[in-house]
Short mmCIF file of C-alpha atoms in Angstrom, two decimals:
data_model
loop_
_atom_site.label_atom_id
_atom_site.label_comp_id
_atom_site.label_asym_id
_atom_site.label_seq_id
_atom_site.Cartn_x
_atom_site.Cartn_y
_atom_site.Cartn_z
CA MET E 1 59.84 -12.52 64.20
CA SER E 2 60.46 -9.08 65.79
CA THR E 3 57.71 -6.64 66.44
CA ASP E 4 59.27 -4.26 63.93
CA THR E 5 58.28 -6.58 61.13
CA LEU E 6 54.69 -7.11 62.32
CA PRO E 7 51.94 -5.69 60.16
CA ALA E 8 50.38 -2.47 61.37
CA THR E 9 47.16 -4.30 62.22
CA GLU E 10 49.02 -6.65 64.57
CA ALA E 11 51.45 -4.13 66.13
CA ALA E 12 48.72 -2.11 67.98
CA PRO E 13 45.20 -2.81 69.25
CA ALA E 14 42.35 -1.81 67.01
CA ALA E 15 41.13 1.75 67.53
CA SER E 16 37.56 0.55 67.61
CA GLY E 17 38.06 -2.17 70.19
CA PRO E 18 36.00 -2.31 73.44
CA GLY E 19 38.83 -0.82 75.53
CA SER E 20 39.80 2.03 73.21
CA THR E 21 39.72 5.71 74.23
CA ALA E 22 37.07 6.55 71.64
CA THR E 23 34.76 3.85 72.96
CA ARG E 24 35.16 5.04 76.56
CA ARG E 25 34.52 8.59 75.48
CA ASN E 26 31.32 7.58 73.65
CA THR E 27 30.15 5.59 76.65
CA LEU E 28 30.76 8.53 79.00
CA ARG E 29 28.95 10.89 76.64
CA SER E 30 25.97 8.54 76.42
CA ARG E 31 25.84 8.22 80.20
CA ARG E 32 25.89 11.99 80.65
CA ARG E 33 23.13 12.38 78.10
CA SER E 34 20.94 9.81 79.84
CA ASN E 35 21.56 11.52 83.22
CA ALA E 36 20.64 14.89 81.73
CA LEU E 37 17.43 13.49 80.24
CA ARG E 38 16.54 11.85 83.54
CA THR E 39 17.13 15.11 85.41
CA LEU E 40 15.08 17.01 82.86
CA ALA E 41 12.23 14.53 83.26
CA PHE E 42 12.19 15.04 87.02
CA MET E 43 12.30 18.83 86.58
CA SER E 44 9.66 18.92 83.84
CA PRO E 45 6.68 19.69 86.15
CA TRP E 46 8.51 22.72 87.54
CA LEU E 47 9.73 23.80 84.11
CA ILE E 48 6.21 23.58 82.66
CA GLY E 49 4.77 25.59 85.56
CA PHE E 50 7.60 28.13 85.36
CA GLY E 51 7.02 28.58 81.66
CA PHE E 52 3.24 28.92 81.85
CA PHE E 53 2.97 31.01 85.02
CA PHE E 54 6.12 33.16 84.84
CA VAL E 55 7.86 33.27 81.47
CA TYR E 56 4.72 33.49 79.33
CA PRO E 57 3.03 36.21 81.47
CA LEU E 58 6.27 38.20 81.61
CA VAL E 59 6.80 38.05 77.85
CA SER E 60 3.12 38.93 77.28
CA THR E 61 3.39 41.90 79.63
CA VAL E 62 6.42 43.21 77.76
CA TYR E 63 4.59 42.69 74.46
CA PHE E 64 1.42 44.50 75.50
CA SER E 65 3.42 47.36 77.04
CA LEU E 66 4.41 48.21 73.48
CA MET E 67 0.87 47.99 72.17
CA LYS E 68 -2.34 49.99 72.24
CA TYR E 69 -4.81 47.46 73.59
CA ASP E 70 -8.17 47.84 75.34
CA GLY E 71 -9.06 44.17 75.70
CA LEU E 72 -11.65 44.34 72.92
CA ASN E 73 -9.93 45.42 69.73
CA ALA E 74 -6.80 43.94 68.20
CA PRO E 75 -3.50 45.27 69.60
CA GLU E 76 -1.86 48.10 67.67
CA TRP E 77 1.87 48.80 67.75
CA ARG E 78 2.78 51.95 69.70
CA GLY E 79 6.44 51.36 70.50
CA LEU E 80 7.54 53.27 73.60
CA ALA E 81 4.50 55.57 73.61
CA ASN E 82 2.98 53.81 76.63
CA TRP E 83 6.23 54.15 78.56
CA GLU E 84 6.46 57.83 77.70
CA TYR E 85 2.86 58.38 78.76
CA VAL E 86 3.30 56.68 82.14
CA PHE E 87 6.59 58.39 83.00
CA THR E 88 5.84 61.88 81.68
CA SER E 89 2.11 62.44 81.24
CA PHE E 90 0.38 60.28 83.86
CA PRO E 91 0.24 62.40 87.02
CA GLN E 92 -0.50 59.60 89.48
CA PHE E 93 2.50 57.42 88.64
CA TRP E 94 5.16 59.23 90.64
CA PRO E 95 3.05 59.66 93.82
CA ALA E 96 2.18 55.95 93.64
CA LEU E 97 5.84 55.03 93.18
CA ARG E 98 6.91 57.19 96.14
CA ASN E 99 4.18 55.71 98.35
CA THR E 100 5.13 52.16 97.39
CA LEU E 101 8.81 52.76 98.12
CA TRP E 102 7.88 54.41 101.44
CA LEU E 103 5.89 51.36 102.44
CA CYS E 104 8.76 49.07 101.38
CA VAL E 105 11.21 50.92 103.61
CA VAL E 106 9.17 52.09 106.61
CA MET E 107 6.39 49.54 106.90
CA VAL E 108 8.62 46.52 106.26
CA SER E 109 11.24 47.79 108.72
CA CYS E 110 8.64 48.34 111.44
CA ARG E 111 7.14 44.89 110.90
CA VAL E 112 10.53 43.17 111.10
CA VAL E 113 11.64 45.14 114.19
CA PHE E 114 8.37 44.66 116.08
CA GLY E 115 8.04 41.03 115.02
CA LEU E 116 11.54 40.28 116.29
CA GLY E 117 10.99 42.26 119.48
CA ILE E 118 7.71 40.54 120.33
CA GLY E 119 9.20 37.15 119.48
CA MET E 120 12.12 37.78 121.85
CA LEU E 121 9.76 39.03 124.56
CA ILE E 122 7.54 35.96 124.44
CA THR E 123 10.51 33.57 124.45
CA LYS E 124 11.62 35.19 127.72
CA ILE E 125 8.23 34.82 129.44
CA LYS E 126 8.19 31.91 131.87
CA THR E 127 4.45 31.65 132.55
CA GLY E 128 1.52 32.46 130.29
CA ALA E 129 3.60 32.44 127.09
CA GLY E 130 0.90 30.49 125.26
CA ILE E 131 -1.74 33.12 126.09
CA PHE E 132 0.40 36.01 124.90
CA ARG E 133 1.39 34.09 121.78
CA THR E 134 -2.27 33.54 120.94
CA LEU E 135 -3.20 37.17 121.62
CA PHE E 136 -0.46 38.49 119.36
CA TYR E 137 -1.18 35.98 116.61
CA LEU E 138 -4.97 36.42 116.44
CA PRO E 139 -4.89 39.81 114.60
CA PHE E 140 -3.02 38.16 111.74
CA LEU E 141 -6.02 35.86 111.20
CA ALA E 142 -8.42 38.79 110.71
CA PRO E 143 -9.51 39.25 107.07
CA PRO E 144 -7.74 42.27 105.53
CA VAL E 145 -10.96 44.09 104.65
CA ALA E 146 -12.49 43.63 108.09
CA ALA E 147 -9.25 44.66 109.82
CA THR E 148 -8.97 47.78 107.67
CA LEU E 149 -12.60 48.76 108.32
CA ALA E 150 -12.06 48.36 112.07
CA PHE E 151 -8.90 50.50 111.99
CA VAL E 152 -10.59 53.27 110.00
CA PHE E 153 -13.37 53.49 112.58
CA LEU E 154 -10.96 53.25 115.52
CA LEU E 155 -8.83 56.05 114.05
CA ASN E 156 -11.77 58.22 113.02
CA PRO E 157 -10.65 61.78 113.80
CA GLY E 158 -14.05 62.83 115.14
CA THR E 159 -15.55 59.83 116.91
CA GLY E 160 -12.76 57.25 117.09
CA PRO E 161 -11.72 56.00 120.54
CA VAL E 162 -8.03 56.43 119.75
CA ASN E 163 -8.29 60.19 119.26
CA THR E 164 -10.64 60.46 122.24
CA LEU E 165 -8.00 58.81 124.41
CA LEU E 166 -5.21 60.98 123.00
CA GLU E 167 -7.19 64.15 123.69
CA ALA E 168 -8.00 62.96 127.21
CA ILE E 169 -4.30 62.67 128.09
CA GLY E 170 -3.41 65.94 126.40
CA LEU E 171 -1.74 64.61 123.24
CA PRO E 172 -2.49 65.91 119.72
CA ALA E 173 -5.05 63.87 117.82
CA PRO E 174 -4.05 63.29 114.17
CA ALA E 175 -6.59 63.07 111.37
CA TRP E 176 -5.12 59.67 110.38
CA PHE E 177 -6.71 58.39 107.15
CA THR E 178 -8.11 61.82 106.22
CA ASP E 179 -4.73 63.57 106.51
CA PRO E 180 -2.13 63.01 103.74
CA ALA E 181 0.69 63.25 106.29
CA TRP E 182 -0.78 60.52 108.54
CA ALA E 183 -2.42 58.13 106.07
CA LYS E 184 0.69 56.01 105.45
CA PRO E 185 1.65 55.90 109.17
CA ALA E 186 -1.90 54.69 109.84
CA LEU E 187 -1.45 51.91 107.30
CA THR E 188 1.85 51.06 108.99
CA LEU E 189 0.07 50.77 112.35
CA LEU E 190 -2.40 48.40 110.72
CA ALA E 191 0.46 46.29 109.33
CA VAL E 192 2.25 46.20 112.70
CA TRP E 193 -1.00 45.20 114.43
CA GLY E 194 -1.10 42.03 112.29
CA ILE E 195 2.46 41.04 113.18
CA GLY E 196 1.60 37.49 114.25
CA ASP E 197 3.13 35.75 111.23
CA LEU E 198 6.57 37.24 111.74
CA MET E 199 6.34 36.74 115.49
CA VAL E 200 5.88 32.98 115.09
CA ILE E 201 8.73 32.74 112.56
CA PHE E 202 11.13 34.69 114.77
CA MET E 203 10.13 32.70 117.85
CA ALA E 204 11.01 29.45 116.11
CA ALA E 205 14.36 30.90 115.00
CA LEU E 206 15.16 32.25 118.48
CA LEU E 207 14.37 28.97 120.17
CA ASP E 208 16.71 27.23 117.74
CA VAL E 209 19.76 29.29 118.78
CA PRO E 210 22.16 27.01 120.73
CA LYS E 211 21.99 27.82 124.43
CA GLU E 212 25.61 26.78 124.84
CA GLN E 213 26.66 29.90 122.96
CA TYR E 214 24.75 32.14 125.37
CA GLU E 215 26.26 30.33 128.35
CA ALA E 216 29.78 30.69 126.96
CA ALA E 217 29.20 34.39 126.29
CA GLU E 218 27.94 34.95 129.83
CA LEU E 219 31.05 33.25 131.21
CA ASP E 220 33.16 35.61 129.10
CA GLY E 221 31.34 38.58 130.61
CA ALA E 222 29.20 39.58 127.59
CA ASN E 223 26.20 41.76 128.42
CA ALA E 224 22.72 41.44 126.89
CA ARG E 225 23.45 43.82 124.00
CA GLN E 226 26.66 41.99 123.09
CA ARG E 227 24.94 38.60 123.25
CA PHE E 228 22.19 39.88 120.97
CA ARG E 229 24.65 41.33 118.47
CA HIS E 230 27.21 38.54 118.36
CA ILE E 231 25.06 35.46 118.98
CA THR E 232 21.38 36.10 118.29
CA LEU E 233 21.69 38.12 115.09
CA PRO E 234 24.20 35.84 113.31
CA ASN E 235 22.11 32.75 114.13
CA ILE E 236 18.80 34.18 112.95
CA SER E 237 20.22 36.19 110.04
CA PRO E 238 18.66 33.93 107.34
CA ILE E 239 15.24 34.40 108.95
CA ILE E 240 15.68 38.18 109.05
CA LEU E 241 16.63 38.17 105.38
CA PHE E 242 13.61 36.01 104.58
CA ALA E 243 11.31 38.37 106.50
CA VAL E 244 12.69 41.45 104.73
CA VAL E 245 12.54 39.97 101.23
CA THR E 246 9.02 38.58 101.61
CA GLY E 247 7.94 41.82 103.29
CA ILE E 248 9.17 43.91 100.36
CA ILE E 249 7.44 41.62 97.88
CA GLY E 250 4.24 41.97 99.91
CA ALA E 251 4.60 45.77 100.04
CA MET E 252 5.04 45.82 96.27
CA GLN E 253 1.67 44.03 96.02
CA TYR E 254 -0.05 46.17 98.68
CA TYR E 255 -3.57 46.77 97.36
CA THR E 256 -6.48 45.76 99.58
CA GLN E 257 -5.79 47.76 102.76
CA PRO E 258 -5.06 51.16 101.14
CA ILE E 259 -7.99 50.94 98.71
CA VAL E 260 -10.45 49.99 101.46
CA ALA E 261 -9.12 52.64 103.85
CA SER E 262 -9.30 55.38 101.22
CA LYS E 263 -12.85 54.41 100.25
CA VAL E 264 -14.15 54.35 103.81
CA ALA E 265 -12.31 57.51 104.87
CA SER E 266 -13.58 59.42 101.83
CA GLY E 267 -17.15 58.23 102.34
CA VAL E 268 -17.30 56.77 98.81
CA MET E 269 -17.85 53.04 99.09
CA GLY E 270 -18.49 52.53 95.39
CA GLY E 271 -21.44 50.89 93.72
CA SER E 272 -23.44 51.27 90.55
CA GLY E 273 -22.85 54.63 88.89
CA VAL E 274 -20.30 55.72 91.51
CA THR E 275 -16.81 56.64 90.34
CA PHE E 276 -14.00 56.38 92.85
CA VAL E 277 -10.50 57.67 92.24
CA PRO E 278 -8.03 55.73 94.42
CA GLY E 279 -5.47 57.47 96.58
CA TYR E 280 -7.58 59.51 99.00
CA PRO E 281 -6.46 61.79 100.57
CA ASP E 282 -4.39 63.60 97.92
CA ASP E 283 -2.88 60.39 96.49
CA SER E 284 -1.25 59.58 99.86
CA THR E 285 -2.58 55.99 99.89
CA LEU E 286 -2.10 55.36 96.17
CA THR E 287 0.14 52.40 95.35
CA LEU E 288 1.39 50.91 92.09
CA PRO E 289 -0.90 47.83 92.25
CA GLN E 290 -3.87 50.22 92.44
CA LEU E 291 -2.63 51.92 89.28
CA VAL E 292 -2.37 48.56 87.51
CA TYR E 293 -6.00 47.79 88.35
CA SER E 294 -7.23 51.31 87.59
CA LEU E 295 -5.48 51.57 84.23
CA GLY E 296 -6.30 48.03 83.14
CA PHE E 297 -9.83 47.43 84.38
CA SER E 298 -11.27 50.94 84.83
CA GLN E 299 -9.68 52.83 81.96
CA PHE E 300 -9.05 49.76 79.75
CA ASN E 301 -5.56 51.00 78.96
CA TYR E 302 -3.79 47.65 79.11
CA GLY E 303 -0.59 48.99 77.57
CA ALA E 304 -0.02 51.53 80.35
CA ALA E 305 -1.07 48.98 82.99
CA CYS E 306 1.58 46.58 81.68
CA VAL E 307 4.18 49.35 81.95
CA VAL E 308 3.36 49.88 85.64
CA ALA E 309 3.40 46.12 86.21
CA LEU E 310 6.87 45.88 84.68
CA VAL E 311 8.08 48.73 86.91
CA LEU E 312 6.80 46.77 89.91
CA PHE E 313 8.59 43.66 88.72
CA ALA E 314 11.85 45.55 88.15
CA PHE E 315 11.79 47.12 91.61
CA SER E 316 10.98 43.80 93.26
CA MET E 317 13.90 42.10 91.52
CA ALA E 318 16.24 45.01 92.30
CA PHE E 319 15.34 45.06 95.99
CA THR E 320 15.69 41.29 96.28
CA ALA E 321 19.03 41.22 94.46
CA LEU E 322 20.38 44.08 96.58
CA LEU E 323 19.34 42.40 99.83
CA MET E 324 20.79 39.05 98.78
CA ARG E 325 24.11 40.68 97.92
CA ARG E 326 24.18 42.92 101.01
CA ARG E 327 22.78 40.47 103.52
CA GLY E 328 25.92 40.69 105.66
CA GLY E 329 25.65 44.46 105.97
CA LEU E 330 21.90 44.28 106.49
CA ILE E 331 22.00 42.21 109.65
CA GLY E 332 25.55 42.66 110.88
CA SER E 333 28.16 40.05 111.58
CA GLY E 334 29.13 38.16 114.62
CA ASP E 335 32.83 38.94 114.47
#
């Protein structure tokens, strides 16, 4: 009997047989589903933490930024009234924003440059490197409040040893924390003094650069500047990017040092019945985190505080995204 006369059921294999395309497709789909569930199970601790500690606070902050809320009474819908108040009617917002951006640019740049420079210097020292490494790292271990108090007294315009020394050698003695023009540079000096964390990170990155590349460059006649530009920078570029990004995030959260310095310099240390307005002198040390605390926990205006917090979040994300996209232009290339 020819195959042309076979019944349809005998001429071709059954569509539902174990080797059919539909069966293989179902098996592959089931395997992918099981792999996805297994991956989700392994990621579940991170997903739960991400949801509780990032997504939920962010959504709540956006929600309360649209509400009138004092922490005691039920929230009342205000729409964009809190945003309008912060951007147009709250006089301290723009000085705080300018100060925060200044610290992100100047203070972070100085910390990265000095941290890299000190790290390179110590890696070149043949004897006593451990002593110098310890001396430069110790200031980083000082508590922020104690370090700020010490700096305010050292930079006291009337009795501080720094101004006494400057006057003795004939240099002008700034007013530091009592002068709006010098308050932020004084905070930058404090940040550079505690450079030990970046120094250690840069030292580890510098010691990891292959020495063969330096030797090959020397044989080709490259000088020290060319070796630094074409060998050192490309090799440590991820560490520089890490230092800049984390530095900007830290500057966006800069609270303790400026608030302590302004309190001590103004002579108002706070206490029962004492009202202190942050930012002394003339809002020069005022930062956005101080506004968040002042609006939320001093004035009980949680809606406006959430607006400032969202501005901080937006600037942090924008800076980080810009640096991640421009990392090649930030640190140069080795071509």
